[in-house]
JSON list of N, CA and C in Angstrom, two decimals:
[
{"chain": "H", "resi": 831, "resn": "ARG", "atom": "N", "xyz": [202.10, 85.87, 101.55]},
{"chain": "H", "resi": 831, "resn": "ARG", "atom": "CA", "xyz": [201.75, 87.19, 102.00]},
{"chain": "H", "resi": 831, "resn": "ARG", "atom": "C", "xyz": [200.24, 87.32, 102.05]},
{"chain": "H", "resi": 832, "resn": "ILE", "atom": "N", "xyz": [199.76, 88.24, 102.83]},
{"chain": "H", "resi": 832, "resn": "ILE", "atom": "CA", "xyz": [198.32, 88.46, 102.94]},
{"chain": "H", "resi": 832, "resn": "ILE", "atom": "C", "xyz": [197.86, 89.27, 101.73]},
{"chain": "H", "resi": 833, "resn": "ALA", "atom": "N", "xyz": [196.91, 88.71, 100.99]},
{"chain": "H", "resi": 833, "resn": "ALA", "atom": "CA", "xyz": [196.37, 89.39, 99.80]},
{"chain": "H", "resi": 833, "resn": "ALA", "atom": "C", "xyz": [195.05, 90.09, 100.12]},
{"chain": "H", "resi": 834, "resn": "GLY", "atom": "N", "xyz": [194.41, 89.66, 101.18]},
{"chain": "H", "resi": 834, "resn": "GLY", "atom": "CA", "xyz": [193.14, 90.27, 101.59]},
{"chain": "H", "resi": 834, "resn": "GLY", "atom": "C", "xyz": [192.83, 89.92, 103.04]},
{"chain": "H", "resi": 835, "resn": "VAL", "atom": "N", "xyz": [192.31, 90.87, 103.76]},
{"chain": "H", "resi": 835, "resn": "VAL", "atom": "CA", "xyz": [191.99, 90.65, 105.17]},
{"chain": "H", "resi": 835, "resn": "VAL", "atom": "C", "xyz": [190.58, 90.07, 105.25]},
{"chain": "H", "resi": 836, "resn": "GLY", "atom": "N", "xyz": [190.46, 88.94, 105.96]},
{"chain": "H", "resi": 836, "resn": "GLY", "atom": "CA", "xyz": [189.15, 88.30, 106.11]},
{"chain": "H", "resi": 836, "resn": "GLY", "atom": "C", "xyz": [188.32, 88.98, 107.18]},
{"chain": "H", "resi": 837, "resn": "GLU", "atom": "N", "xyz": [187.00, 88.86, 107.02]},
{"chain": "H", "resi": 837, "resn": "GLU", "atom": "CA", "xyz": [186.08, 89.37, 108.03]},
{"chain": "H", "resi": 837, "resn": "GLU", "atom": "C", "xyz": [185.51, 88.18, 108.77]},
{"chain": "H", "resi": 838, "resn": "ALA", "atom": "N", "xyz": [185.34, 88.31, 110.09]},
{"chain": "H", "resi": 838, "resn": "ALA", "atom": "CA", "xyz": [184.87, 87.21, 110.92]},
{"chain": "H", "resi": 838, "resn": "ALA", "atom": "C", "xyz": [183.61, 86.62, 110.33]},
{"chain": "H", "resi": 839, "resn": "PRO", "atom": "N", "xyz": [183.48, 85.33, 110.23]},
{"chain": "H", "resi": 839, "resn": "PRO", "atom": "CA", "xyz": [184.37, 84.27, 110.71]},
{"chain": "H", "resi": 839, "resn": "PRO", "atom": "C", "xyz": [185.35, 83.79, 109.63]},
{"chain": "H", "resi": 840, "resn": "LEU", "atom": "N", "xyz": [185.46, 84.47, 108.50]},
{"chain": "H", "resi": 840, "resn": "LEU", "atom": "CA", "xyz": [186.34, 84.01, 107.42]},
{"chain": "H", "resi": 840, "resn": "LEU", "atom": "C", "xyz": [187.79, 84.38, 107.69]},
{"chain": "H", "resi": 841, "resn": "PRO", "atom": "N", "xyz": [188.74, 83.48, 107.35]},
{"chain": "H", "resi": 841, "resn": "PRO", "atom": "CA", "xyz": [190.17, 83.79, 107.54]},
{"chain": "H", "resi": 841, "resn": "PRO", "atom": "C", "xyz": [190.70, 84.72, 106.44]},
{"chain": "H", "resi": 842, "resn": "ASN", "atom": "N", "xyz": [191.92, 85.21, 106.64]},
{"chain": "H", "resi": 842, "resn": "ASN", "atom": "CA", "xyz": [192.58, 86.06, 105.65]},
{"chain": "H", "resi": 842, "resn": "ASN", "atom": "C", "xyz": [192.81, 85.30, 104.34]},
{"chain": "H", "resi": 843, "resn": "VAL", "atom": "N", "xyz": [192.96, 86.04, 103.25]},
{"chain": "H", "resi": 843, "resn": "VAL", "atom": "CA", "xyz": [193.29, 85.46, 101.95]},
{"chain": "H", "resi": 843, "resn": "VAL", "atom": "C", "xyz": [194.80, 85.60, 101.77]},
{"chain": "H", "resi": 844, "resn": "TYR", "atom": "N", "xyz": [195.48, 84.49, 101.45]},
{"chain": "H", "resi": 844, "resn": "TYR", "atom": "CA", "xyz": [196.93, 84.48, 101.30]},
{"chain": "H", "resi": 844, "resn": "TYR", "atom": "C", "xyz": [197.34, 84.18, 99.87]},
{"chain": "H", "resi": 845, "resn": "GLU", "atom": "N", "xyz": [198.37, 84.88, 99.40]},
{"chain": "H", "resi": 845, "resn": "GLU", "atom": "CA", "xyz": [199.01, 84.52, 98.13]},
{"chain": "H", "resi": 845, "resn": "GLU", "atom": "C", "xyz": [200.11, 83.53, 98.48]},
{"chain": "H", "resi": 846, "resn": "GLU", "atom": "N", "xyz": [199.98, 82.31, 97.98]},
{"chain": "H", "resi": 846, "resn": "GLU", "atom": "CA", "xyz": [200.92, 81.25, 98.32]},
{"chain": "H", "resi": 846, "resn": "GLU", "atom": "C", "xyz": [202.28, 81.47, 97.63]},
{"chain": "H", "resi": 847, "resn": "VAL", "atom": "N", "xyz": [203.31, 80.90, 98.23]},
{"chain": "H", "resi": 847, "resn": "VAL", "atom": "CA", "xyz": [204.67, 80.99, 97.69]},
{"chain": "H", "resi": 847, "resn": "VAL", "atom": "C", "xyz": [204.74, 80.25, 96.36]},
{"chain": "H", "resi": 848, "resn": "ARG", "atom": "N", "xyz": [205.46, 80.84, 95.40]},
{"chain": "H", "resi": 848, "resn": "ARG", "atom": "CA", "xyz": [205.64, 80.18, 94.10]},
{"chain": "H", "resi": 848, "resn": "ARG", "atom": "C", "xyz": [207.07, 80.40, 93.63]},
{"chain": "H", "resi": 849, "resn": "PRO", "atom": "N", "xyz": [207.64, 79.43, 92.92]},
{"chain": "H", "resi": 849, "resn": "PRO", "atom": "CA", "xyz": [209.01, 79.59, 92.43]},
{"chain": "H", "resi": 849, "resn": "PRO", "atom": "C", "xyz": [209.06, 80.61, 91.29]},
{"chain": "H", "resi": 850, "resn": "SER", "atom": "N", "xyz": [210.21, 81.29, 91.20]},
{"chain": "H", "resi": 850, "resn": "SER", "atom": "CA", "xyz": [210.39, 82.29, 90.15]},
{"chain": "H", "resi": 850, "resn": "SER", "atom": "C", "xyz": [211.82, 82.21, 89.63]},
{"chain": "H", "resi": 851, "resn": "PHE", "atom": "N", "xyz": [211.99, 82.46, 88.33]},
{"chain": "H", "resi": 851, "resn": "PHE", "atom": "CA", "xyz": [213.33, 82.45, 87.74]},
{"chain": "H", "resi": 851, "resn": "PHE", "atom": "C", "xyz": [213.37, 83.51, 86.64]},
{"chain": "H", "resi": 852, "resn": "ASP", "atom": "N", "xyz": [214.26, 84.49, 86.80]},
{"chain": "H", "resi": 852, "resn": "ASP", "atom": "CA", "xyz": [214.46, 85.56, 85.82]},
{"chain": "H", "resi": 852, "resn": "ASP", "atom": "C", "xyz": [215.88, 85.48, 85.29]},
{"chain": "H", "resi": 853, "resn": "LEU", "atom": "N", "xyz": [216.09, 86.00, 84.07]},
{"chain": "H", "resi": 853, "resn": "LEU", "atom": "CA", "xyz": [217.41, 85.97, 83.45]},
{"chain": "H", "resi": 853, "resn": "LEU", "atom": "C", "xyz": [217.65, 87.32, 82.78]},
{"chain": "H", "resi": 854, "resn": "SER", "atom": "N", "xyz": [218.86, 87.85, 82.95]},
{"chain": "H", "resi": 854, "resn": "SER", "atom": "CA", "xyz": [219.23, 89.12, 82.33]},
{"chain": "H", "resi": 854, "resn": "SER", "atom": "C", "xyz": [220.64, 89.01, 81.79]},
{"chain": "H", "resi": 855, "resn": "LEU", "atom": "N", "xyz": [220.82, 89.27, 80.49]},
{"chain": "H", "resi": 855, "resn": "LEU", "atom": "CA", "xyz": [222.13, 89.19, 79.85]},
{"chain": "H", "resi": 855, "resn": "LEU", "atom": "C", "xyz": [222.48, 90.53, 79.22]},
{"chain": "H", "resi": 856, "resn": "ARG", "atom": "N", "xyz": [223.72, 90.97, 79.39]},
{"chain": "H", "resi": 856, "resn": "ARG", "atom": "CA", "xyz": [224.26, 92.17, 78.73]},
{"chain": "H", "resi": 856, "resn": "ARG", "atom": "C", "xyz": [225.54, 91.74, 78.04]},
{"chain": "H", "resi": 857, "resn": "PHE", "atom": "N", "xyz": [225.73, 92.17, 76.78]},
{"chain": "H", "resi": 857, "resn": "PHE", "atom": "CA", "xyz": [226.89, 91.70, 76.03]},
{"chain": "H", "resi": 857, "resn": "PHE", "atom": "C", "xyz": [227.31, 92.75, 74.99]},
{"chain": "H", "resi": 858, "resn": "PRO", "atom": "N", "xyz": [228.63, 92.83, 74.71]},
{"chain": "H", "resi": 858, "resn": "PRO", "atom": "CA", "xyz": [229.09, 93.74, 73.66]},
{"chain": "H", "resi": 858, "resn": "PRO", "atom": "C", "xyz": [228.80, 93.13, 72.29]},
{"chain": "H", "resi": 859, "resn": "VAL", "atom": "N", "xyz": [228.45, 93.98, 71.32]},
{"chain": "H", "resi": 859, "resn": "VAL", "atom": "CA", "xyz": [228.22, 93.52, 69.96]},
{"chain": "H", "resi": 859, "resn": "VAL", "atom": "C", "xyz": [229.45, 93.88, 69.12]},
{"chain": "H", "resi": 860, "resn": "PHE", "atom": "N", "xyz": [229.73, 95.17, 68.97]},
{"chain": "H", "resi": 860, "resn": "PHE", "atom": "CA", "xyz": [230.97, 95.66, 68.37]},
{"chain": "H", "resi": 860, "resn": "PHE", "atom": "C", "xyz": [231.06, 97.16, 68.61]},
{"chain": "H", "resi": 861, "resn": "GLY", "atom": "N", "xyz": [232.29, 97.67, 68.68]},
{"chain": "H", "resi": 861, "resn": "GLY", "atom": "CA", "xyz": [232.48, 99.11, 68.94]},
{"chain": "H", "resi": 861, "resn": "GLY", "atom": "C", "xyz": [231.75, 99.54, 70.20]},
{"chain": "H", "resi": 862, "resn": "GLY", "atom": "N", "xyz": [230.94, 100.60, 70.08]},
{"chain": "H", "resi": 862, "resn": "GLY", "atom": "CA", "xyz": [230.18, 101.12, 71.22]},
{"chain": "H", "resi": 862, "resn": "GLY", "atom": "C", "xyz": [228.79, 100.53, 71.33]},
{"chain": "H", "resi": 863, "resn": "LEU", "atom": "N", "xyz": [228.49, 99.51, 70.54]},
{"chain": "H", "resi": 863, "resn": "LEU", "atom": "CA", "xyz": [227.15, 98.89, 70.54]},
{"chain": "H", "resi": 863, "resn": "LEU", "atom": "C", "xyz": [227.11, 97.73, 71.53]},
{"chain": "H", "resi": 864, "resn": "ARG", "atom": "N", "xyz": [226.08, 97.77, 72.38]},
{"chain": "H", "resi": 864, "resn": "ARG", "atom": "CA", "xyz": [225.88, 96.70, 73.37]},
{"chain": "H", "resi": 864, "resn": "ARG", "atom": "C", "xyz": [224.47, 96.16, 73.23]},
{"chain": "H", "resi": 865, "resn": "GLY", "atom": "N", "xyz": [224.32, 94.87, 73.48]},
{"chain": "H", "resi": 865, "resn": "GLY", "atom": "CA", "xyz": [223.02, 94.23, 73.41]},
{"chain": "H", "resi": 865, "resn": "GLY", "atom": "C", "xyz": [222.55, 93.80, 74.79]},
{"chain": "H", "resi": 866, "resn": "LYS", "atom": "N", "xyz": [221.25, 93.60, 74.91]},
{"chain": "H", "resi": 866, "resn": "LYS", "atom": "CA", "xyz": [220.70, 93.08, 76.17]},
{"chain": "H", "resi": 866, "resn": "LYS", "atom": "C", "xyz": [219.52, 92.18, 75.88]},
{"chain": "H", "resi": 867, "resn": "PHE", "atom": "N", "xyz": [219.34, 91.20, 76.76]},
{"chain": "H", "resi": 867, "resn": "PHE", "atom": "CA", "xyz": [218.23, 90.26, 76.68]},
{"chain": "H", "resi": 867, "resn": "PHE", "atom": "C", "xyz": [217.71, 90.04, 78.09]},
{"chain": "H", "resi": 868, "resn": "ASP", "atom": "N", "xyz": [216.42, 90.20, 78.29]},
{"chain": "H", "resi": 868, "resn": "ASP", "atom": "CA", "xyz": [215.79, 89.99, 79.59]},
{"chain": "H", "resi": 868, "resn": "ASP", "atom": "C", "xyz": [214.66, 88.99, 79.45]},
{"chain": "H", "resi": 869, "resn": "ALA", "atom": "N", "xyz": [214.56, 88.08, 80.40]},
{"chain": "H", "resi": 869, "resn": "ALA", "atom": "CA", "xyz": [213.46, 87.11, 80.46]},
{"chain": "H", "resi": 869, "resn": "ALA", "atom": "C", "xyz": [212.97, 87.05, 81.90]},
{"chain": "H", "resi": 870, "resn": "GLU", "atom": "N", "xyz": [211.68, 87.20, 82.09]},
{"chain": "H", "resi": 870, "resn": "GLU", "atom": "CA", "xyz": [211.09, 87.17, 83.43]},
{"chain": "H", "resi": 870, "resn": "GLU", "atom": "C", "xyz": [210.08, 86.04, 83.56]},
{"chain": "H", "resi": 871, "resn": "ASN", "atom": "N", "xyz": [210.01, 85.47, 84.75]},
{"chain": "H", "resi": 871, "resn": "ASN", "atom": "CA", "xyz": [209.04, 84.43, 85.08]},
{"chain": "H", "resi": 871, "resn": "ASN", "atom": "C", "xyz": [209.15, 83.22, 84.16]},
{"chain": "H", "resi": 872, "resn": "LEU", "atom": "N", "xyz": [210.36, 82.73, 83.95]},
{"chain": "H", "resi": 872, "resn": "LEU", "atom": "CA", "xyz": [210.58, 81.61, 83.02]},
{"chain": "H", "resi": 872, "resn": "LEU", "atom": "C", "xyz": [209.88, 80.32, 83.45]},
{"chain": "H", "resi": 873, "resn": "LEU", "atom": "N", "xyz": [209.69, 80.12, 84.74]},
{"chain": "H", "resi": 873, "resn": "LEU", "atom": "CA", "xyz": [209.01, 78.91, 85.21]},
{"chain": "H", "resi": 873, "resn": "LEU", "atom": "C", "xyz": [207.50, 78.99, 85.04]},
{"chain": "H", "resi": 874, "resn": "ASP", "atom": "N", "xyz": [206.95, 80.19, 84.94]},
{"chain": "H", "resi": 874, "resn": "ASP", "atom": "CA", "xyz": [205.51, 80.44, 84.79]},
{"chain": "H", "resi": 874, "resn": "ASP", "atom": "C", "xyz": [204.68, 79.60, 85.75]},
{"chain": "H", "resi": 875, "resn": "ALA", "atom": "N", "xyz": [205.08, 79.59, 87.02]},
{"chain": "H", "resi": 875, "resn": "ALA", "atom": "CA", "xyz": [204.32, 78.88, 88.04]},
{"chain": "H", "resi": 875, "resn": "ALA", "atom": "C", "xyz": [203.02, 79.63, 88.33]},
{"chain": "H", "resi": 876, "resn": "SER", "atom": "N", "xyz": [202.00, 78.91, 88.72]},
{"chain": "H", "resi": 876, "resn": "SER", "atom": "CA", "xyz": [200.70, 79.54, 88.97]},
{"chain": "H", "resi": 876, "resn": "SER", "atom": "C", "xyz": [200.72, 80.36, 90.26]},
{"chain": "H", "resi": 877, "resn": "THR", "atom": "N", "xyz": [199.94, 81.43, 90.26]},
{"chain": "H", "resi": 877, "resn": "THR", "atom": "CA", "xyz": [199.70, 82.22, 91.46]},
{"chain": "H", "resi": 877, "resn": "THR", "atom": "C", "xyz": [198.42, 81.69, 92.07]},
{"chain": "H", "resi": 878, "resn": "ARG", "atom": "N", "xyz": [198.49, 81.33, 93.36]},
{"chain": "H", "resi": 878, "resn": "ARG", "atom": "CA", "xyz": [197.33, 80.71, 94.02]},
{"chain": "H", "resi": 878, "resn": "ARG", "atom": "C", "xyz": [196.96, 81.51, 95.25]},
{"chain": "H", "resi": 879, "resn": "LEU", "atom": "N", "xyz": [195.70, 81.90, 95.35]},
{"chain": "H", "resi": 879, "resn": "LEU", "atom": "CA", "xyz": [195.18, 82.61, 96.51]},
{"chain": "H", "resi": 879, "resn": "LEU", "atom": "C", "xyz": [194.31, 81.64, 97.29]},
{"chain": "H", "resi": 880, "resn": "THR", "atom": "N", "xyz": [194.61, 81.51, 98.58]},
{"chain": "H", "resi": 880, "resn": "THR", "atom": "CA", "xyz": [193.84, 80.58, 99.42]},
{"chain": "H", "resi": 880, "resn": "THR", "atom": "C", "xyz": [193.21, 81.32, 100.59]},
{"chain": "H", "resi": 881, "resn": "GLN", "atom": "N", "xyz": [192.08, 80.81, 101.00]},
{"chain": "H", "resi": 881, "resn": "GLN", "atom": "CA", "xyz": [191.39, 81.32, 102.19]},
{"chain": "H", "resi": 881, "resn": "GLN", "atom": "C", "xyz": [191.06, 80.11, 103.04]},
{"chain": "H", "resi": 882, "resn": "GLY", "atom": "N", "xyz": [191.85, 79.92, 104.09]},
{"chain": "H", "resi": 882, "resn": "GLY", "atom": "CA", "xyz": [191.74, 78.70, 104.88]},
{"chain": "H", "resi": 882, "resn": "GLY", "atom": "C", "xyz": [192.25, 77.54, 104.05]},
{"chain": "H", "resi": 883, "resn": "ASP", "atom": "N", "xyz": [191.46, 76.48, 103.92]},
{"chain": "H", "resi": 883, "resn": "ASP", "atom": "CA", "xyz": [191.83, 75.31, 103.11]},
{"chain": "H", "resi": 883, "resn": "ASP", "atom": "C", "xyz": [191.30, 75.39, 101.68]},
{"chain": "H", "resi": 884, "resn": "VAL", "atom": "N", "xyz": [190.65, 76.50, 101.34]},
{"chain": "H", "resi": 884, "resn": "VAL", "atom": "CA", "xyz": [190.00, 76.64, 100.04]},
{"chain": "H", "resi": 884, "resn": "VAL", "atom": "C", "xyz": [190.85, 77.48, 99.09]},
{"chain": "H", "resi": 885, "resn": "THR", "atom": "N", "xyz": [191.03, 77.00, 97.85]},
{"chain": "H", "resi": 885, "resn": "THR", "atom": "CA", "xyz": [191.70, 77.81, 96.83]},
{"chain": "H", "resi": 885, "resn": "THR", "atom": "C", "xyz": [190.67, 78.76, 96.25]},
{"chain": "H", "resi": 886, "resn": "LYS", "atom": "N", "xyz": [190.88, 80.04, 96.50]},
{"chain": "H", "resi": 886, "resn": "LYS", "atom": "CA", "xyz": [189.93, 81.05, 96.08]},
{"chain": "H", "resi": 886, "resn": "LYS", "atom": "C", "xyz": [190.14, 81.45, 94.62]},
{"chain": "H", "resi": 887, "resn": "SER", "atom": "N", "xyz": [191.42, 81.46, 94.19]},
{"chain": "H", "resi": 887, "resn": "SER", "atom": "CA", "xyz": [191.74, 81.86, 92.82]},
{"chain": "H", "resi": 887, "resn": "SER", "atom": "C", "xyz": [193.09, 81.27, 92.45]},
{"chain": "H", "resi": 888, "resn": "GLN", "atom": "N", "xyz": [193.25, 80.94, 91.17]},
{"chain": "H", "resi": 888, "resn": "GLN", "atom": "CA", "xyz": [194.52, 80.43, 90.67]},
{"chain": "H", "resi": 888, "resn": "GLN", "atom": "C", "xyz": [194.67, 80.87, 89.22]},
{"chain": "H", "resi": 889, "resn": "TYR", "atom": "N", "xyz": [195.84, 81.45, 88.88]},
{"chain": "H", "resi": 889, "resn": "TYR", "atom": "CA", "xyz": [196.05, 81.94, 87.52]},
{"chain": "H", "resi": 889, "resn": "TYR", "atom": "C", "xyz": [197.54, 81.92, 87.17]},
{"chain": "H", "resi": 890, "resn": "TYR", "atom": "N", "xyz": [197.83, 82.01, 85.89]},
{"chain": "H", "resi": 890, "resn": "TYR", "atom": "CA", "xyz": [199.20, 82.09, 85.37]},
{"chain": "H", "resi": 890, "resn": "TYR", "atom": "C", "xyz": [199.40, 83.48, 84.79]},
{"chain": "H", "resi": 891, "resn": "SER", "atom": "N", "xyz": [200.49, 84.15, 85.16]},
{"chain": "H", "resi": 891, "resn": "SER", "atom": "CA", "xyz": [200.72, 85.51, 84.67]},
{"chain": "H", "resi": 891, "resn": "SER", "atom": "C", "xyz": [201.52, 85.53, 83.37]},
{"chain": "H", "resi": 892, "resn": "GLY", "atom": "N", "xyz": [202.11, 84.41, 82.97]},
{"chain": "H", "resi": 892, "resn": "GLY", "atom": "CA", "xyz": [202.84, 84.34, 81.70]},
{"chain": "H", "resi": 892, "resn": "GLY", "atom": "C", "xyz": [204.28, 84.77, 81.81]},
{"chain": "H", "resi": 893, "resn": "ARG", "atom": "N", "xyz": [205.01, 84.56, 80.72]},
{"chain": "H", "resi": 893, "resn": "ARG", "atom": "CA", "xyz": [206.43, 84.93, 80.66]},
{"chain": "H", "resi": 893, "resn": "ARG", "atom": "C", "xyz": [206.57, 86.26, 79.94]},
{"chain": "H", "resi": 894, "resn": "LYS", "atom": "N", "xyz": [207.68, 86.96, 80.21]},
{"chain": "H", "resi": 894, "resn": "LYS", "atom": "CA", "xyz": [207.92, 88.26, 79.58]},
{"chain": "H", "resi": 894, "resn": "LYS", "atom": "C", "xyz": [209.35, 88.28, 79.05]},
{"chain": "H", "resi": 895, "resn": "PHE", "atom": "N", "xyz": [209.53, 88.70, 77.79]},
{"chain": "H", "resi": 895, "resn": "PHE", "atom": "CA", "xyz": [210.84, 88.75, 77.17]},
{"chain": "H", "resi": 895, "resn": "PHE", "atom": "C", "xyz": [211.10, 90.16, 76.63]},
{"chain": "H", "resi": 896, "resn": "GLY", "atom": "N", "xyz": [212.36, 90.57, 76.67]},
{"chain": "H", "resi": 896, "resn": "GLY", "atom": "CA", "xyz": [212.73, 91.87, 76.11]},
{"chain": "H", "resi": 896, "resn": "GLY", "atom": "C", "xyz": [214.13, 91.80, 75.51]},
{"chain": "H", "resi": 897, "resn": "ILE", "atom": "N", "xyz": [214.32, 92.54, 74.41]},
{"chain": "H", "resi": 897, "resn": "ILE", "atom": "CA", "xyz": [215.64, 92.65, 73.81]},
{"chain": "H", "resi": 897, "resn": "ILE", "atom": "C", "xyz": [215.90, 94.13, 73.52]},
{"chain": "H", "resi": 898, "resn": "GLY", "atom": "N", "xyz": [217.17, 94.49, 73.47]},
{"chain": "H", "resi": 898, "resn": "GLY", "atom": "CA", "xyz": [217.48, 95.89, 73.20]},
{"chain": "H", "resi": 898, "resn": "GLY", "atom": "C", "xyz": [218.93, 96.09, 72.81]},
{"chain": "H", "resi": 899, "resn": "LEU", "atom": "N", "xyz": [219.18, 97.26, 72.24]},
{"chain": "H", "resi": 899, "resn": "LEU", "atom": "CA", "xyz": [220.53, 97.67, 71.86]},
{"chain": "H", "resi": 899, "resn": "LEU", "atom": "C", "xyz": [220.79, 99.05, 72.44]},
{"chain": "H", "resi": 900, "resn": "THR", "atom": "N", "xyz": [222.03, 99.27, 72.86]},
{"chain": "H", "resi": 900, "resn": "THR", "atom": "CA", "xyz": [222.49, 100.57, 73.35]},
{"chain": "H", "resi": 900, "resn": "THR", "atom": "C", "xyz": [223.76, 100.95, 72.63]},
{"chain": "H", "resi": 901, "resn": "TRP", "atom": "N", "xyz": [223.83, 102.20, 72.20]},
{"chain": "H", "resi": 901, "resn": "TRP", "atom": "CA", "xyz": [225.03, 102.67, 71.51]},
{"chain": "H", "resi": 901, "resn": "TRP", "atom": "C", "xyz": [225.65, 103.83, 72.27]},
{"chain": "H", "resi": 902, "resn": "THR", "atom": "N", "xyz": [226.93, 103.75, 72.54]},
{"chain": "H", "resi": 902, "resn": "THR", "atom": "CA", "xyz": [227.69, 104.82, 73.17]},
{"chain": "H", "resi": 902, "resn": "THR", "atom": "C", "xyz": [228.83, 105.22, 72.22]},
{"chain": "H", "resi": 903, "resn": "PRO", "atom": "N", "xyz": [228.85, 106.49, 71.77]},
{"chain": "H", "resi": 903, "resn": "PRO", "atom": "CA", "xyz": [229.91, 106.91, 70.84]},
{"chain": "H", "resi": 903, "resn": "PRO", "atom": "C", "xyz": [231.29, 106.92, 71.48]}
]
C-alpha cells in the first residue's frame, strides 16, 4: 500500500507486504465462566517501507497477547 506520496522526481513510499498470523481462542471453564486467549502478530515479521529500490525504514512492531474471563449468571 502507499504509505506516502512522493514529490517529483522521487517515487511514492510503499509499505511492503508482510506475513501475519493471529490466534483467538474461546473456551468454557465451568458453569457460566468462560475464558479467552488472544495472540496477535505471532510471526513478528518486519514492516518495511521502500521508496523506489531504497529501503527507507524497517521496524518490528512486536507481538501482543491478551487473556480474559467472562462470567454469565
